[in-house]
PDB file of C-alpha atoms in Angstrom:
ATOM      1  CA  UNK A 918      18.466  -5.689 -13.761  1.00 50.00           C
ATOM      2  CA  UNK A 919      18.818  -8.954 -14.744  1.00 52.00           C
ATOM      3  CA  UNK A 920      15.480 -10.665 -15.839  1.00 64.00           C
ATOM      4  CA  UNK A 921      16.546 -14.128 -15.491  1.00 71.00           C
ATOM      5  CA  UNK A 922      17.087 -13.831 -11.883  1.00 82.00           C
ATOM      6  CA  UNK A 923      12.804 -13.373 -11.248  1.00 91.00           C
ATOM      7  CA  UNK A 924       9.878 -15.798 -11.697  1.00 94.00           C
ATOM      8  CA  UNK A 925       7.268 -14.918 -13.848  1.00 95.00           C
ATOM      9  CA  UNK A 926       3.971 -13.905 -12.845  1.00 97.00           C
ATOM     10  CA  UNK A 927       1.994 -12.846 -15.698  1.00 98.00           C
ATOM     11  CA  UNK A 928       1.733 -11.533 -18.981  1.00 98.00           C
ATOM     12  CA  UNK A 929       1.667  -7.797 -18.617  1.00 97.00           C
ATOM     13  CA  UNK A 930      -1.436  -7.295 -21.028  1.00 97.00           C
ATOM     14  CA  UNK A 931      -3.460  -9.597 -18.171  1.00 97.00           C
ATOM     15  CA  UNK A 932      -3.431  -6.406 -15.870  1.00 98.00           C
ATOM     16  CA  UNK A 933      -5.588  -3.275 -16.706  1.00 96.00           C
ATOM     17  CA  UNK A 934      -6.252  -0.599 -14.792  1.00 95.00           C
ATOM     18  CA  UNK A 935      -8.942  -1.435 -12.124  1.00 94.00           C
ATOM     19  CA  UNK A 936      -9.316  -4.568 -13.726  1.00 95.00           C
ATOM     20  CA  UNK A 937      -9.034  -8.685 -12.234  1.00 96.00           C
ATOM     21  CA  UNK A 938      -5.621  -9.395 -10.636  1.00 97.00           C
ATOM     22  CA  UNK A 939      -3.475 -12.146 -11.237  1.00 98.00           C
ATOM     23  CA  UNK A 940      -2.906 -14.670  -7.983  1.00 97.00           C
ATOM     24  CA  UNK A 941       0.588 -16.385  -7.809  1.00 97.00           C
ATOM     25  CA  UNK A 942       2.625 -17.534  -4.695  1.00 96.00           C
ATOM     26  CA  UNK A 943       5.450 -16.252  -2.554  1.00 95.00           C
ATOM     27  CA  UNK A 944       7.867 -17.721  -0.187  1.00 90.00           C
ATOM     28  CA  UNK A 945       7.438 -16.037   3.200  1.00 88.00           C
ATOM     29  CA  UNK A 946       9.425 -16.855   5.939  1.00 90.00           C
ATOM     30  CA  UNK A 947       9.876 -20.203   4.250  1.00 91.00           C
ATOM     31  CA  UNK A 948       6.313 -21.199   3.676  1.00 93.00           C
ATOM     32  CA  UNK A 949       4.137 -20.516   0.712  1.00 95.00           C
ATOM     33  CA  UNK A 950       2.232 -17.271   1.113  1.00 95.00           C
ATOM     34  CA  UNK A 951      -0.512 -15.937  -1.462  1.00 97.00           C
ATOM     35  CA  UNK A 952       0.172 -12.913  -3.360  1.00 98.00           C
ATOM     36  CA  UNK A 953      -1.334 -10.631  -6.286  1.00 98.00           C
ATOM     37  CA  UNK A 954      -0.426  -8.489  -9.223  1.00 98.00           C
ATOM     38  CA  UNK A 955      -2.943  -5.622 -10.332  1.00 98.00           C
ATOM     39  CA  UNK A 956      -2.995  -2.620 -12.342  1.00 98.00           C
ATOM     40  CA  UNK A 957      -3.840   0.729 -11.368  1.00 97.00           C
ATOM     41  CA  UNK A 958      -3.218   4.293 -12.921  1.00 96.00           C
ATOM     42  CA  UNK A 959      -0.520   2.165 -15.250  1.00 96.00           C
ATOM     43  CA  UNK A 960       1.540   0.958 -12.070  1.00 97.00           C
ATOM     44  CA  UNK A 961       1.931  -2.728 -11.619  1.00 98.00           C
ATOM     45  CA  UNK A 962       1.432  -2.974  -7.948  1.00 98.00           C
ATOM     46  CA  UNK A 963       1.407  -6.747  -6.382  1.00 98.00           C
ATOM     47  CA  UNK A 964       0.734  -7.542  -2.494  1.00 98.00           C
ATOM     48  CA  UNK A 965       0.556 -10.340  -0.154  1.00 97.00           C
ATOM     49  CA  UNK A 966      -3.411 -11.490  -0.277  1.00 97.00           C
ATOM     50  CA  UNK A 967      -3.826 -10.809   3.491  1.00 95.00           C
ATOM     51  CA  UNK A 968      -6.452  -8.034   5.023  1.00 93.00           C
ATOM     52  CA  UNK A 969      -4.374  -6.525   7.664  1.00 92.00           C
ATOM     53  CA  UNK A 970      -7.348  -6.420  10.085  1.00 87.00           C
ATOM     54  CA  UNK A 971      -7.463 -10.539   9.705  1.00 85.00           C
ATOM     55  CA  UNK A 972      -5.129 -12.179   8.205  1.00 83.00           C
ATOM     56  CA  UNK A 973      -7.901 -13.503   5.665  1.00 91.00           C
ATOM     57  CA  UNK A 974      -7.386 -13.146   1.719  1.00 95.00           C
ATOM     58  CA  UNK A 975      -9.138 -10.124  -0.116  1.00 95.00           C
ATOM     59  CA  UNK A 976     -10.421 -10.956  -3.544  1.00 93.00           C
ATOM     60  CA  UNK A 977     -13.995 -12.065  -3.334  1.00 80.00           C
ATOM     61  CA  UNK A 978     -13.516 -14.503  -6.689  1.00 89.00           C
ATOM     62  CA  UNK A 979     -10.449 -15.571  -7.982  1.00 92.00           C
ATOM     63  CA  UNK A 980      -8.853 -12.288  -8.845  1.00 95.00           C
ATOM     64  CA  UNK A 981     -10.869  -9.701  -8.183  1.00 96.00           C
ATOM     65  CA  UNK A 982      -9.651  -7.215  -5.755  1.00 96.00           C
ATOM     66  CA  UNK A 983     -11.227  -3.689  -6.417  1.00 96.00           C
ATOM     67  CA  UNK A 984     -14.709  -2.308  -5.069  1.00 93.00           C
ATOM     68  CA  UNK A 985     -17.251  -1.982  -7.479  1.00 87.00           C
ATOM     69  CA  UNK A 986     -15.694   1.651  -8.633  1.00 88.00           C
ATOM     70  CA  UNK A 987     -12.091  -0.004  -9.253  1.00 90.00           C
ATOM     71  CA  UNK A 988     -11.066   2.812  -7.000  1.00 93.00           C
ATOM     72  CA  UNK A 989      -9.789   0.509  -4.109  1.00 95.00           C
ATOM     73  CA  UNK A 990      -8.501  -2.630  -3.031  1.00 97.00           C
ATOM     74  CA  UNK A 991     -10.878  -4.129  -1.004  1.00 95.00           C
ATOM     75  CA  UNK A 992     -11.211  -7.511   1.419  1.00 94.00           C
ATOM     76  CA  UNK A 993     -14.545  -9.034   0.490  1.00 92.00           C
ATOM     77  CA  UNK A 994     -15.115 -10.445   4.002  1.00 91.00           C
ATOM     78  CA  UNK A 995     -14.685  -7.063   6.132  1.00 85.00           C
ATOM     79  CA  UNK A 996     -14.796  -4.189   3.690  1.00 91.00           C
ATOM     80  CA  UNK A 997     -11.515  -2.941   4.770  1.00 93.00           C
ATOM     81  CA  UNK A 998     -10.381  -0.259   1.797  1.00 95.00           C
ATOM     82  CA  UNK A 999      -6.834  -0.095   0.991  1.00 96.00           C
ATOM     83  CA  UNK A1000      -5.309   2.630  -1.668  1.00 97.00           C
ATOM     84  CA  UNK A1001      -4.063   0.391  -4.465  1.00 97.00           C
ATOM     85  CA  UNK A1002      -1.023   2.465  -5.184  1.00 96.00           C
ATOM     86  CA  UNK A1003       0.713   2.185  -1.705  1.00 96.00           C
ATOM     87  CA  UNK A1004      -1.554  -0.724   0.492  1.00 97.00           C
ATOM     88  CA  UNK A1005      -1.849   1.673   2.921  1.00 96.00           C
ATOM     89  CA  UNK A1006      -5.587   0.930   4.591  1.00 95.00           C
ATOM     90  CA  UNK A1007      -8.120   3.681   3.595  1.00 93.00           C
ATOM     91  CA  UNK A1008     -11.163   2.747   6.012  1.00 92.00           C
ATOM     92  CA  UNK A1009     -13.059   0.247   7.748  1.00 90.00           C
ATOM     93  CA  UNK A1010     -11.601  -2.542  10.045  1.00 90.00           C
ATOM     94  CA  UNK A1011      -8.080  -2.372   9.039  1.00 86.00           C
ATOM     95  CA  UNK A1012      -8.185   1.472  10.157  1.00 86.00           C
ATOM     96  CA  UNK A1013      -4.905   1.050  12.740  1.00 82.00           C
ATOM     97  CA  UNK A1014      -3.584  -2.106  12.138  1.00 80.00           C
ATOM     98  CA  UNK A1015      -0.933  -0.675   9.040  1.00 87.00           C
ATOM     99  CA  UNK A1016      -1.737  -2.014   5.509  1.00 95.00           C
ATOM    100  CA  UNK A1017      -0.640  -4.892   2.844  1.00 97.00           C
ATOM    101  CA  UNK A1018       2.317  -5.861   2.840  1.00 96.00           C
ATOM    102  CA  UNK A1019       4.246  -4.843  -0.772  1.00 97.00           C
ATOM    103  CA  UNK A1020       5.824  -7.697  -2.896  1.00 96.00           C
ATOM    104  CA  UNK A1021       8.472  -6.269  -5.410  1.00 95.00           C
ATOM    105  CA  UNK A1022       7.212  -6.713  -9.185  1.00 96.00           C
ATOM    106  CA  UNK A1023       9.352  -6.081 -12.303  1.00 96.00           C
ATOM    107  CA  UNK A1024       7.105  -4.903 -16.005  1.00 97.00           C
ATOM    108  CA  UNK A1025       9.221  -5.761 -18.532  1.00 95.00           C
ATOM    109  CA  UNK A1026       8.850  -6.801 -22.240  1.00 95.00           C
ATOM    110  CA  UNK A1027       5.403  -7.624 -21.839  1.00 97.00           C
ATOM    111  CA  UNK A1028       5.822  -9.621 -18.911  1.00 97.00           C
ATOM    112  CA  UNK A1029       5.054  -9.328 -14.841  1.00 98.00           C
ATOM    113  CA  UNK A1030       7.795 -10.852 -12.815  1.00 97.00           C
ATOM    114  CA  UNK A1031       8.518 -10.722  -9.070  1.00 94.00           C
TER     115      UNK A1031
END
């Protein structure tokens, strides 16, 4: 895989496990769409910032996307749980309505890239 082909995102040693995640943008559909990068159980995993139950963004502050435990991902306006290695929603409002959507990320050489 060439490298030169992705944008950057982050240095990798931004991103630990349960730890703040690092915002950036993606195109979607042609228009500017937030997105994140976190870390958990040594994955990079990175998602459009969206709740599936309203299209509102999760982190709470700038970056932080896990509950209290740094077990899930969760949206700080309706306490929807999603399971960080997959998006897939793991209670509350967004029970139903599918999960986040996955953005493709690339670790390499110290560096996040998407």
């Amino acid at each position: 895989m060439v490298v030169r082909d992705w944008l950057r995102v982050c240095e990798a040693r931004a991103l630990r496990d349960g730890g703040d995640g690092v915002r950036f943008e993606v195109s979607v559909a042609g228009q500017a769409a937030p997105a994140f990068v976190v870390r958990h159980a040594g994955q990079v995993r990175a998602y459009l910032n969206r709740c599936a139950h309203v299209a509102m963004e999760l982190d709470w502050q700038p970056g932080r996307f896990f509950d209290g435990g740094d077990q899930w991902l969760v949206c700080a306006t309706h306490g929807a749980l999603y399971e960080p290695a997959t998006g897939r929603c793991a209670g509350g409002p967004c029970v139903g309505r599918g999960g986040l959507r996955p953005i493709t990320v690339l670790e390499r050489d110290g560096v996040v890239y998407w």
